[in-house]
C-alpha cells in the first residue's frame, strides 16, 4: 500500500512536471516568435536608416563640393580685387580724358 501511494505520488509529480514543461515550451515558443518578429522589424529599420544615411552622405558631398567651388571663386575675386580696381580706375580715367 505504501509503495502504491509512493508510485501514485511519483506519477502525479511526473504528470505535473510534464504539464509545466509543455506550458514552458509554449511560452518559450511565443517569446521566440516575438523576438524573431522584433528582430525582423529592427533589420527593416536598419536598412531604411542605411539608405537615409547614404542619401544624406551624398547630399553632404554635393554641398561640400559646392562650397568649395564658391570658395575658389571668392579667393579669385579677393586675389585680383586690387588689380581689377586699378584697371577700372584706368578705364574711367581714359574715358574722362577722351571727352
PDB file of N, CA and C in Angstrom:
ATOM      1  N   UNK A   1       0.827  -1.191   0.000  1.00  0.00           N
ATOM      2  CA  UNK A   1       0.000   0.000   0.000  1.00  0.00           C
ATOM      3  C   UNK A   1       0.872   1.256   0.000  1.00  0.00           C
ATOM      4  N   UNK A   2       1.956   1.197   0.792  1.00  0.00           N
ATOM      5  CA  UNK A   2       2.840   2.365   0.862  1.00  0.00           C
ATOM      6  C   UNK A   2       3.558   2.567  -0.466  1.00  0.00           C
ATOM      7  N   UNK A   3       3.950   1.480  -1.095  1.00  0.00           N
ATOM      8  CA  UNK A   3       4.627   1.561  -2.383  1.00  0.00           C
ATOM      9  C   UNK A   3       3.662   2.074  -3.446  1.00  0.00           C
ATOM     10  N   UNK A   4       2.401   1.646  -3.351  1.00  0.00           N
ATOM     11  CA  UNK A   4       1.392   2.104  -4.298  1.00  0.00           C
ATOM     12  C   UNK A   4       1.163   3.604  -4.158  1.00  0.00           C
ATOM     13  N   UNK A   5       1.108   4.102  -2.944  1.00  0.00           N
ATOM     14  CA  UNK A   5       0.924   5.533  -2.688  1.00  0.00           C
ATOM     15  C   UNK A   5       2.123   6.311  -3.207  1.00  0.00           C
ATOM     16  N   UNK A   6       3.310   5.793  -2.962  1.00  0.00           N
ATOM     17  CA  UNK A   6       4.524   6.468  -3.432  1.00  0.00           C
ATOM     18  C   UNK A   6       4.541   6.503  -4.958  1.00  0.00           C
ATOM     19  N   UNK A   7       4.097   5.402  -5.580  1.00  0.00           N
ATOM     20  CA  UNK A   7       4.078   5.370  -7.041  1.00  0.00           C
ATOM     21  C   UNK A   7       3.062   6.362  -7.594  1.00  0.00           C
ATOM     22  N   UNK A   8       1.870   6.458  -6.962  1.00  0.00           N
ATOM     23  CA  UNK A   8       0.852   7.413  -7.399  1.00  0.00           C
ATOM     24  C   UNK A   8       1.361   8.844  -7.238  1.00  0.00           C
ATOM     25  N   UNK A   9       2.038   9.108  -6.122  1.00  0.00           N
ATOM     26  CA  UNK A   9       2.605  10.451  -5.901  1.00  0.00           C
ATOM     27  C   UNK A   9       3.665  10.763  -6.959  1.00  0.00           C
ATOM     28  N   UNK A  10       4.500   9.761  -7.245  1.00  0.00           N
ATOM     29  CA  UNK A  10       5.545   9.961  -8.252  1.00  0.00           C
ATOM     30  C   UNK A  10       4.912  10.187  -9.625  1.00  0.00           C
ATOM     31  N   UNK A  11       3.851   9.431  -9.926  1.00  0.00           N
ATOM     32  CA  UNK A  11       3.152   9.598 -11.210  1.00  0.00           C
ATOM     33  C   UNK A  11       2.522  10.986 -11.295  1.00  0.00           C
ATOM     34  N   UNK A  12       1.908  11.437 -10.206  1.00  0.00           N
ATOM     35  CA  UNK A  12       1.287  12.764 -10.180  1.00  0.00           C
ATOM     36  C   UNK A  12       2.357  13.842 -10.357  1.00  0.00           C
ATOM     37  N   UNK A  13       3.486  13.676  -9.666  1.00  0.00           N
ATOM     38  CA  UNK A  13       4.589  14.644  -9.811  1.00  0.00           C
ATOM     39  C   UNK A  13       5.098  14.673 -11.255  1.00  0.00           C
ATOM     40  N   UNK A  14       5.203  13.477 -11.854  1.00  0.00           N
ATOM     41  CA  UNK A  14       5.686  13.386 -13.232  1.00  0.00           C
ATOM     42  C   UNK A  14       4.714  14.090 -14.186  1.00  0.00           C
ATOM     43  N   UNK A  15       3.422  13.843 -14.024  1.00  0.00           N
ATOM     44  CA  UNK A  15       2.417  14.463 -14.892  1.00  0.00           C
ATOM     45  C   UNK A  15       2.410  15.983 -14.723  1.00  0.00           C
ATOM     46  N   UNK A  16       2.568  16.436 -13.481  1.00  0.00           N
ATOM     47  CA  UNK A  16       2.624  17.879 -13.232  1.00  0.00           C
ATOM     48  C   UNK A  16       3.865  18.485 -13.899  1.00  0.00           C
ATOM     49  N   UNK A  17       4.987  17.773 -13.787  1.00  0.00           N
ATOM     50  CA  UNK A  17       6.212  18.261 -14.416  1.00  0.00           C
ATOM     51  C   UNK A  17       6.043  18.319 -15.937  1.00  0.00           C
ATOM     52  N   UNK A  18       5.376  17.334 -16.524  1.00  0.00           N
ATOM     53  CA  UNK A  18       5.155  17.313 -17.970  1.00  0.00           C
ATOM     54  C   UNK A  18       4.245  18.472 -18.394  1.00  0.00           C
ATOM     55  N   UNK A  19       3.183  18.757 -17.599  1.00  0.00           N
ATOM     56  CA  UNK A  19       2.305  19.895 -17.906  1.00  0.00           C
ATOM     57  C   UNK A  19       3.082  21.206 -17.820  1.00  0.00           C
ATOM     58  N   UNK A  20       3.886  21.335 -16.755  1.00  0.00           N
ATOM     59  CA  UNK A  20       4.697  22.548 -16.593  1.00  0.00           C
ATOM     60  C   UNK A  20       5.680  22.704 -17.760  1.00  0.00           C
ATOM     61  N   UNK A  21       6.269  21.587 -18.171  1.00  0.00           N
ATOM     62  CA  UNK A  21       7.218  21.627 -19.292  1.00  0.00           C
ATOM     63  C   UNK A  21       6.515  22.041 -20.581  1.00  0.00           C
ATOM     64  N   UNK A  22       5.321  21.511 -20.799  1.00  0.00           N
ATOM     65  CA  UNK A  22       4.561  21.860 -22.004  1.00  0.00           C
ATOM     66  C   UNK A  22       4.199  23.349 -21.984  1.00  0.00           C
ATOM     67  N   UNK A  23       3.768  23.825 -20.812  1.00  0.00           N
ATOM     68  CA  UNK A  23       3.441  25.252 -20.687  1.00  0.00           C
ATOM     69  C   UNK A  23       4.670  26.114 -20.956  1.00  0.00           C
ATOM     70  N   UNK A  24       5.804  25.692 -20.415  1.00  0.00           N
ATOM     71  CA  UNK A  24       7.039  26.459 -20.613  1.00  0.00           C
ATOM     72  C   UNK A  24       7.440  26.460 -22.082  1.00  0.00           C
ATOM     73  N   UNK A  25       7.305  25.310 -22.752  1.00  0.00           N
ATOM     74  CA  UNK A  25       7.630  25.247 -24.183  1.00  0.00           C
ATOM     75  C   UNK A  25       6.730  26.187 -24.979  1.00  0.00           C
ATOM     76  N   UNK A  26       5.446  26.232 -24.626  1.00  0.00           N
ATOM     77  CA  UNK A  26       4.509  27.124 -25.313  1.00  0.00           C
ATOM     78  C   UNK A  26       4.923  28.580 -25.121  1.00  0.00           C
ATOM     79  N   UNK A  27       5.221  28.944 -23.875  1.00  0.00           N
ATOM     80  CA  UNK A  27       5.648  30.318 -23.592  1.00  0.00           C
ATOM     81  C   UNK A  27       6.963  30.648 -24.295  1.00  0.00           C
ATOM     82  N   UNK A  28       7.891  29.702 -24.265  1.00  0.00           N
ATOM     83  CA  UNK A  28       9.182  29.930 -24.932  1.00  0.00           C
ATOM     84  C   UNK A  28       9.003  30.092 -26.444  1.00  0.00           C
ATOM     85  N   UNK A  29       8.104  29.294 -27.035  1.00  0.00           N
ATOM     86  CA  UNK A  29       7.849  29.406 -28.477  1.00  0.00           C
ATOM     87  C   UNK A  29       7.264  30.772 -28.812  1.00  0.00           C
ATOM     88  N   UNK A  30       6.320  31.238 -27.982  1.00  0.00           N
ATOM     89  CA  UNK A  30       5.725  32.560 -28.209  1.00  0.00           C
ATOM     90  C   UNK A  30       6.776  33.657 -28.051  1.00  0.00           C
ATOM     91  N   UNK A  31       7.610  33.531 -27.035  1.00  0.00           N
ATOM     92  CA  UNK A  31       8.661  34.534 -26.810  1.00  0.00           C
ATOM     93  C   UNK A  31       9.644  34.548 -27.978  1.00  0.00           C
ATOM     94  N   UNK A  32      10.005  33.366 -28.463  1.00  0.00           N
ATOM     95  CA  UNK A  32      10.926  33.273 -29.597  1.00  0.00           C
ATOM     96  C   UNK A  32      10.313  33.911 -30.845  1.00  0.00           C
ATOM     97  N   UNK A  33       9.044  33.622 -31.098  1.00  0.00           N
ATOM     98  CA  UNK A  33       8.370  34.206 -32.265  1.00  0.00           C
ATOM     99  C   UNK A  33       8.334  35.729 -32.147  1.00  0.00           C
ATOM    100  N   UNK A  34       8.046  36.226 -30.954  1.00  0.00           N
ATOM    101  CA  UNK A  34       8.007  37.677 -30.736  1.00  0.00           C
ATOM    102  C   UNK A  34       9.383  38.298 -30.959  1.00  0.00           C
ATOM    103  N   UNK A  35      10.409  37.638 -30.454  1.00  0.00           N
ATOM    104  CA  UNK A  35      11.768  38.163 -30.625  1.00  0.00           C
ATOM    105  C   UNK A  35      12.197  38.121 -32.087  1.00  0.00           C
ATOM    106  N   UNK A  36      11.811  37.078 -32.807  1.00  0.00           N
ATOM    107  CA  UNK A  36      12.144  36.998 -34.233  1.00  0.00           C
ATOM    108  C   UNK A  36      11.442  38.107 -35.016  1.00  0.00           C
ATOM    109  N   UNK A  37      10.188  38.390 -34.643  1.00  0.00           N
ATOM    110  CA  UNK A  37       9.455  39.476 -35.296  1.00  0.00           C
ATOM    111  C   UNK A  37      10.121  40.820 -34.993  1.00  0.00           C
ATOM    112  N   UNK A  38      10.500  41.032 -33.744  1.00  0.00           N
ATOM    113  CA  UNK A  38      11.183  42.277 -33.370  1.00  0.00           C
ATOM    114  C   UNK A  38      12.497  42.417 -34.124  1.00  0.00           C
ATOM    115  N   UNK A  39      13.219  41.317 -34.262  1.00  0.00           N
ATOM    116  CA  UNK A  39      14.491  41.345 -34.993  1.00  0.00           C
ATOM    117  C   UNK A  39      14.262  41.708 -36.457  1.00  0.00           C
ATOM    118  N   UNK A  40      13.242  41.111 -37.064  1.00  0.00           N
ATOM    119  CA  UNK A  40      12.941  41.398 -38.471  1.00  0.00           C
ATOM    120  C   UNK A  40      12.580  42.874 -38.648  1.00  0.00           C
ATOM    121  N   UNK A  41      11.782  43.414 -37.728  1.00  0.00           N
ATOM    122  CA  UNK A  41      11.415  44.830 -37.798  1.00  0.00           C
ATOM    123  C   UNK A  41      12.646  45.712 -37.628  1.00  0.00           C
ATOM    124  N   UNK A  42      13.527  45.335 -36.718  1.00  0.00           N
ATOM    125  CA  UNK A  42      14.751  46.111 -36.497  1.00  0.00           C
ATOM    126  C   UNK A  42      15.644  46.075 -37.732  1.00  0.00           C
ATOM    127  N   UNK A  43      15.701  44.930 -38.405  1.00  0.00           N
ATOM    128  CA  UNK A  43      16.511  44.823 -39.623  1.00  0.00           C
ATOM    129  C   UNK A  43      15.944  45.696 -40.742  1.00  0.00           C
ATOM    130  N   UNK A  44      14.614  45.760 -40.846  1.00  0.00           N
ATOM    131  CA  UNK A  44      13.983  46.634 -41.841  1.00  0.00           C
ATOM    132  C   UNK A  44      14.321  48.092 -41.524  1.00  0.00           C
ATOM    133  N   UNK A  45      14.195  48.460 -40.246  1.00  0.00           N
ATOM    134  CA  UNK A  45      14.540  49.828 -39.833  1.00  0.00           C
ATOM    135  C   UNK A  45      16.003  50.130 -40.132  1.00  0.00           C
ATOM    136  N   UNK A  46      16.872  49.170 -39.862  1.00  0.00           N
ATOM    137  CA  UNK A  46      18.302  49.364 -40.110  1.00  0.00           C
ATOM    138  C   UNK A  46      18.563  49.643 -41.584  1.00  0.00           C
ATOM    139  N   UNK A  47      17.937  48.879 -42.458  1.00  0.00           N
ATOM    140  CA  UNK A  47      18.122  49.099 -43.897  1.00  0.00           C
ATOM    141  C   UNK A  47      17.618  50.480 -44.303  1.00  0.00           C
ATOM    142  N   UNK A  48      16.493  50.896 -43.731  1.00  0.00           N
ATOM    143  CA  UNK A  48      15.959  52.227 -44.048  1.00  0.00           C
ATOM    144  C   UNK A  48      16.922  53.310 -43.576  1.00  0.00           C
ATOM    145  N   UNK A  49      17.484  53.127 -42.382  1.00  0.00           N
ATOM    146  CA  UNK A  49      18.441  54.114 -41.862  1.00  0.00           C
ATOM    147  C   UNK A  49      19.718  54.135 -42.693  1.00  0.00           C
ATOM    148  N   UNK A  50      20.156  52.960 -43.153  1.00  0.00           N
ATOM    149  CA  UNK A  50      21.348  52.911 -44.008  1.00  0.00           C
ATOM    150  C   UNK A  50      21.097  53.668 -45.308  1.00  0.00           C
ATOM    151  N   UNK A  51      19.911  53.476 -45.886  1.00  0.00           N
ATOM    152  CA  UNK A  51      19.570  54.172 -47.132  1.00  0.00           C
ATOM    153  C   UNK A  51      19.505  55.680 -46.892  1.00  0.00           C
ATOM    154  N   UNK A  52      18.904  56.085 -45.775  1.00  0.00           N
ATOM    155  CA  UNK A  52      18.816  57.511 -45.454  1.00  0.00           C
ATOM    156  C   UNK A  52      20.201  58.096 -45.236  1.00  0.00           C
ATOM    157  N   UNK A  53      21.065  57.331 -44.570  1.00  0.00           N
ATOM    158  CA  UNK A  53      22.432  57.810 -44.335  1.00  0.00           C
ATOM    159  C   UNK A  53      23.169  57.974 -45.656  1.00  0.00           C
ATOM    160  N   UNK A  54      22.996  57.009 -46.558  1.00  0.00           N
ATOM    161  CA  UNK A  54      23.662  57.092 -47.861  1.00  0.00           C
ATOM    162  C   UNK A  54      23.187  58.328 -48.614  1.00  0.00           C
ATOM    163  N   UNK A  55      21.887  58.601 -48.563  1.00  0.00           N
ATOM    164  CA  UNK A  55      21.349  59.792 -49.220  1.00  0.00           C
ATOM    165  C   UNK A  55      21.887  61.068 -48.604  1.00  0.00           C
ATOM    166  N   UNK A  56      21.932  61.104 -47.274  1.00  0.00           N
ATOM    167  CA  UNK A  56      22.440  62.289 -46.581  1.00  0.00           C
ATOM    168  C   UNK A  56      23.928  62.491 -46.865  1.00  0.00           C
ATOM    169  N   UNK A  57      24.671  61.398 -46.935  1.00  0.00           N
ATOM    170  CA  UNK A  57      26.107  61.492 -47.232  1.00  0.00           C
ATOM    171  C   UNK A  57      26.322  62.034 -48.640  1.00  0.00           C
ATOM    172  N   UNK A  58      25.519  61.552 -49.586  1.00  0.00           N
ATOM    173  CA  UNK A  58      25.624  62.032 -50.970  1.00  0.00           C
ATOM    174  C   UNK A  58      25.307  63.528 -51.033  1.00  0.00           C
ATOM    175  N   UNK A  59      24.260  63.930 -50.321  1.00  0.00           N
ATOM    176  CA  UNK A  59      23.886  65.348 -50.287  1.00  0.00           C
ATOM    177  C   UNK A  59      24.982  66.186 -49.636  1.00  0.00           C
ATOM    178  N   UNK A  60      25.574  65.669 -48.571  1.00  0.00           N
ATOM    179  CA  UNK A  60      26.666  66.377 -47.898  1.00  0.00           C
ATOM    180  C   UNK A  60      27.842  66.568 -48.841  1.00  0.00           C
ATOM    181  N   UNK A  61      28.201  65.529 -49.573  1.00  0.00           N
ATOM    182  CA  UNK A  61      29.326  65.634 -50.507  1.00  0.00           C
ATOM    183  C   UNK A  61      29.044  66.689 -51.581  1.00  0.00           C
ATOM    184  N   UNK A  62      27.815  66.709 -52.088  1.00  0.00           N
ATOM    185  CA  UNK A  62      27.453  67.708 -53.103  1.00  0.00           C
ATOM    186  C   UNK A  62      27.530  69.115 -52.514  1.00  0.00           C
ATOM    187  N   UNK A  63      27.075  69.272 -51.284  1.00  0.00           N
ATOM    188  CA  UNK A  63      27.124  70.582 -50.625  1.00  0.00           C
ATOM    189  C   UNK A  63      28.562  71.022 -50.398  1.00  0.00           C
ATOM    190  N   UNK A  64      29.399  70.107 -49.937  1.00  0.00           N
ATOM    191  CA  UNK A  64      30.809  70.451 -49.714  1.00  0.00           C
ATOM    192  C   UNK A  64      31.496  70.829 -51.020  1.00  0.00           C
ATOM    193  N   UNK A  65      31.159  70.130 -52.100  1.00  0.00           N
ATOM    194  CA  UNK A  65      31.744  70.453 -53.405  1.00  0.00           C
ATOM    195  C   UNK A  65      31.293  71.845 -53.850  1.00  0.00           C
ATOM    196  N   UNK A  66      30.028  72.164 -53.628  1.00  0.00           N
ATOM    197  CA  UNK A  66      29.503  73.485 -53.983  1.00  0.00           C
ATOM    198  C   UNK A  66      30.193  74.575 -53.164  1.00  0.00           C
ATOM    199  N   UNK A  67      30.350  74.338 -51.869  1.00  0.00           N
ATOM    200  CA  UNK A  67      31.039  75.306 -51.005  1.00  0.00           C
ATOM    201  C   UNK A  67      32.473  75.504 -51.487  1.00  0.00           C
ATOM    202  N   UNK A  68      33.116  74.418 -51.870  1.00  0.00           N
ATOM    203  CA  UNK A  68      34.493  74.506 -52.368  1.00  0.00           C
ATOM    204  C   UNK A  68      34.560  75.360 -53.634  1.00  0.00           C
ATOM    205  N   UNK A  69      33.586  75.184 -54.522  1.00  0.00           N
ATOM    206  CA  UNK A  69      33.587  75.987 -55.755  1.00  0.00           C
ATOM    207  C   UNK A  69      33.336  77.455 -55.441  1.00  0.00           C
ATOM    208  N   UNK A  70      32.455  77.733 -54.480  1.00  0.00           N
ATOM    209  CA  UNK A  70      32.223  79.126 -54.077  1.00  0.00           C
ATOM    210  C   UNK A  70      33.483  79.719 -53.467  1.00  0.00           C
ATOM    211  N   UNK A  71      34.143  78.933 -52.667  1.00  0.00           N
ATOM    212  CA  UNK A  71      35.365  79.393 -52.007  1.00  0.00           C
ATOM    213  C   UNK A  71      36.425  79.738 -53.053  1.00  0.00           C
ATOM    214  N   UNK A  72      36.571  78.888 -54.061  1.00  0.00           N
ATOM    215  CA  UNK A  72      37.561  79.136 -55.117  1.00  0.00           C
ATOM    216  C   UNK A  72      37.228  80.429 -55.857  1.00  0.00           C
ATOM    217  N   UNK A  73      35.944  80.627 -56.128  1.00  0.00           N
ATOM    218  CA  UNK A  73      35.518  81.848 -56.819  1.00  0.00           C
ATOM    219  C   UNK A  73      35.816  83.085 -55.971  1.00  0.00           C
ATOM    220  N   UNK A  74      35.510  83.012 -54.687  1.00  0.00           N
ATOM    221  CA  UNK A  74      35.769  84.146 -53.790  1.00  0.00           C
ATOM    222  C   UNK A  74      37.272  84.399 -53.653  1.00  0.00           C
ATOM    223  N   UNK A  75      38.045  83.336 -53.566  1.00  0.00           N
ATOM    224  CA  UNK A  75      39.501  83.501 -53.467  1.00  0.00           C
ATOM    225  C   UNK A  75      40.033  84.249 -54.686  1.00  0.00           C
ATOM    226  N   UNK A  76      39.516  83.894 -55.874  1.00  0.00           N
ATOM    227  CA  UNK A  76      39.966  84.560 -57.100  1.00  0.00           C
ATOM    228  C   UNK A  76      39.595  86.044 -57.053  1.00  0.00           C
ATOM    229  N   UNK A  77      38.353  86.335 -56.622  1.00  0.00           N
ATOM    230  CA  UNK A  77      37.922  87.738 -56.542  1.00  0.00           C
ATOM    231  C   UNK A  77      38.785  88.525 -55.565  1.00  0.00           C
ATOM    232  N   UNK A  78      39.082  87.931 -54.416  1.00  0.00           N
ATOM    233  CA  UNK A  78      39.916  88.622 -53.423  1.00  0.00           C
ATOM    234  C   UNK A  78      41.340  88.811 -53.929  1.00  0.00           C
ATOM    235  N   UNK A  79      41.858  87.792 -54.592  1.00  0.00           N
ATOM    236  CA  UNK A  79      43.242  87.842 -55.064  1.00  0.00           C
ATOM    237  C   UNK A  79      43.434  88.948 -56.100  1.00  0.00           C
ATOM    238  N   UNK A  80      42.481  89.099 -57.013  1.00  0.00           N
ATOM    239  CA  UNK A  80      42.644  90.054 -58.114  1.00  0.00           C
ATOM    240  C   UNK A  80      41.832  91.339 -57.931  1.00  0.00           C
ATOM    241  N   UNK A  81      41.310  91.561 -56.718  1.00  0.00           N
ATOM    242  CA  UNK A  81      40.497  92.752 -56.477  1.00  0.00           C
ATOM    243  C   UNK A  81      41.266  94.037 -56.771  1.00  0.00           C
ATOM    244  N   UNK A  82      42.465  94.155 -56.199  1.00  0.00           N
ATOM    245  CA  UNK A  82      43.242  95.385 -56.389  1.00  0.00           C
ATOM    246  C   UNK A  82      43.593  95.595 -57.854  1.00  0.00           C
ATOM    247  N   UNK A  83      43.995  94.543 -58.547  1.00  0.00           N
ATOM    248  CA  UNK A  83      44.347  94.646 -59.967  1.00  0.00           C
ATOM    249  C   UNK A  83      43.133  95.107 -60.765  1.00  0.00           C
ATOM    250  N   UNK A  84      41.977  94.517 -60.503  1.00  0.00           N
ATOM    251  CA  UNK A  84      40.758  94.882 -61.224  1.00  0.00           C
ATOM    252  C   UNK A  84      40.323  96.301 -60.880  1.00  0.00           C
ATOM    253  N   UNK A  85      40.517  96.694 -59.616  1.00  0.00           N
ATOM    254  CA  UNK A  85      40.167  98.055 -59.194  1.00  0.00           C
ATOM    255  C   UNK A  85      41.017  99.067 -59.964  1.00  0.00           C
ATOM    256  N   UNK A  86      42.318  98.818 -60.054  1.00  0.00           N
ATOM    257  CA  UNK A  86      43.212  99.718 -60.786  1.00  0.00           C
ATOM    258  C   UNK A  86      42.843  99.765 -62.266  1.00  0.00           C
ATOM    259  N   UNK A  87      42.506  98.626 -62.837  1.00  0.00           N
ATOM    260  CA  UNK A  87      42.134  98.578 -64.253  1.00  0.00           C
ATOM    261  C   UNK A  87      40.865  99.394 -64.499  1.00  0.00           C
ATOM    262  N   UNK A  88      39.874  99.260 -63.605  1.00  0.00           N
ATOM    263  CA  UNK A  88      38.646 100.050 -63.744  1.00  0.00           C
ATOM    264  C   UNK A  88      38.939 101.536 -63.610  1.00  0.00           C
ATOM    265  N   UNK A  89      39.779 101.875 -62.643  1.00  0.00           N
ATOM    266  CA  UNK A  89      40.133 103.291 -62.455  1.00  0.00           C
ATOM    267  C   UNK A  89      40.824 103.824 -63.705  1.00  0.00           C
ATOM    268  N   UNK A  90      41.691 103.009 -64.296  1.00  0.00           N
ATOM    269  CA  UNK A  90      42.369 103.411 -65.530  1.00  0.00           C
ATOM    270  C   UNK A  90      41.384 103.611 -66.668  1.00  0.00           C
ATOM    271  N   UNK A  91      40.393 102.714 -66.768  1.00  0.00           N
ATOM    272  CA  UNK A  91      39.383 102.841 -67.818  1.00  0.00           C
ATOM    273  C   UNK A  91      38.557 104.105 -67.625  1.00  0.00           C
ATOM    274  N   UNK A  92      38.150 104.363 -66.374  1.00  0.00           N
ATOM    275  CA  UNK A  92      37.375 105.572 -66.080  1.00  0.00           C
ATOM    276  C   UNK A  92      38.200 106.799 -66.430  1.00  0.00           C
ATOM    277  N   UNK A  93      39.456 106.784 -66.046  1.00  0.00           N
ATOM    278  CA  UNK A  93      40.351 107.913 -66.327  1.00  0.00           C
ATOM    279  C   UNK A  93      40.485 108.117 -67.837  1.00  0.00           C
ATOM    280  N   UNK A  94      40.628 107.040 -68.583  1.00  0.00           N
ATOM    281  CA  UNK A  94      40.749 107.129 -70.041  1.00  0.00           C
ATOM    282  C   UNK A  94      39.474 107.691 -70.652  1.00  0.00           C
ATOM    283  N   UNK A  95      38.314 107.260 -70.131  1.00  0.00           N
ATOM    284  CA  UNK A  95      37.043 107.767 -70.644  1.00  0.00           C
ATOM    285  C   UNK A  95      36.892 109.255 -70.366  1.00  0.00           C
ATOM    286  N   UNK A  96      37.325 109.680 -69.171  1.00  0.00           N
ATOM    287  CA  UNK A  96      37.240 111.101 -68.812  1.00  0.00           C
ATOM    288  C   UNK A  96      38.147 111.910 -69.733  1.00  0.00           C
ATOM    289  N   UNK A  97      39.341 111.433 -69.978  1.00  0.00           N
ATOM    290  CA  UNK A  97      40.297 112.150 -70.834  1.00  0.00           C
ATOM    291  C   UNK A  97      39.841 112.164 -72.289  1.00  0.00           C
ATOM    292  N   UNK A  98      39.105 111.142 -72.704  1.00  0.00           N
ATOM    293  CA  UNK A  98      38.656 111.050 -74.081  1.00  0.00           C
ATOM    294  C   UNK A  98      37.568 112.074 -74.385  1.00  0.00           C
ATOM    295  N   UNK A  99      36.896 112.578 -73.393  1.00  0.00           N
ATOM    296  CA  UNK A  99      35.818 113.545 -73.612  1.00  0.00           C
ATOM    297  C   UNK A  99      36.376 114.831 -73.956  1.00  0.00           C
TER     298      UNK A  99
END
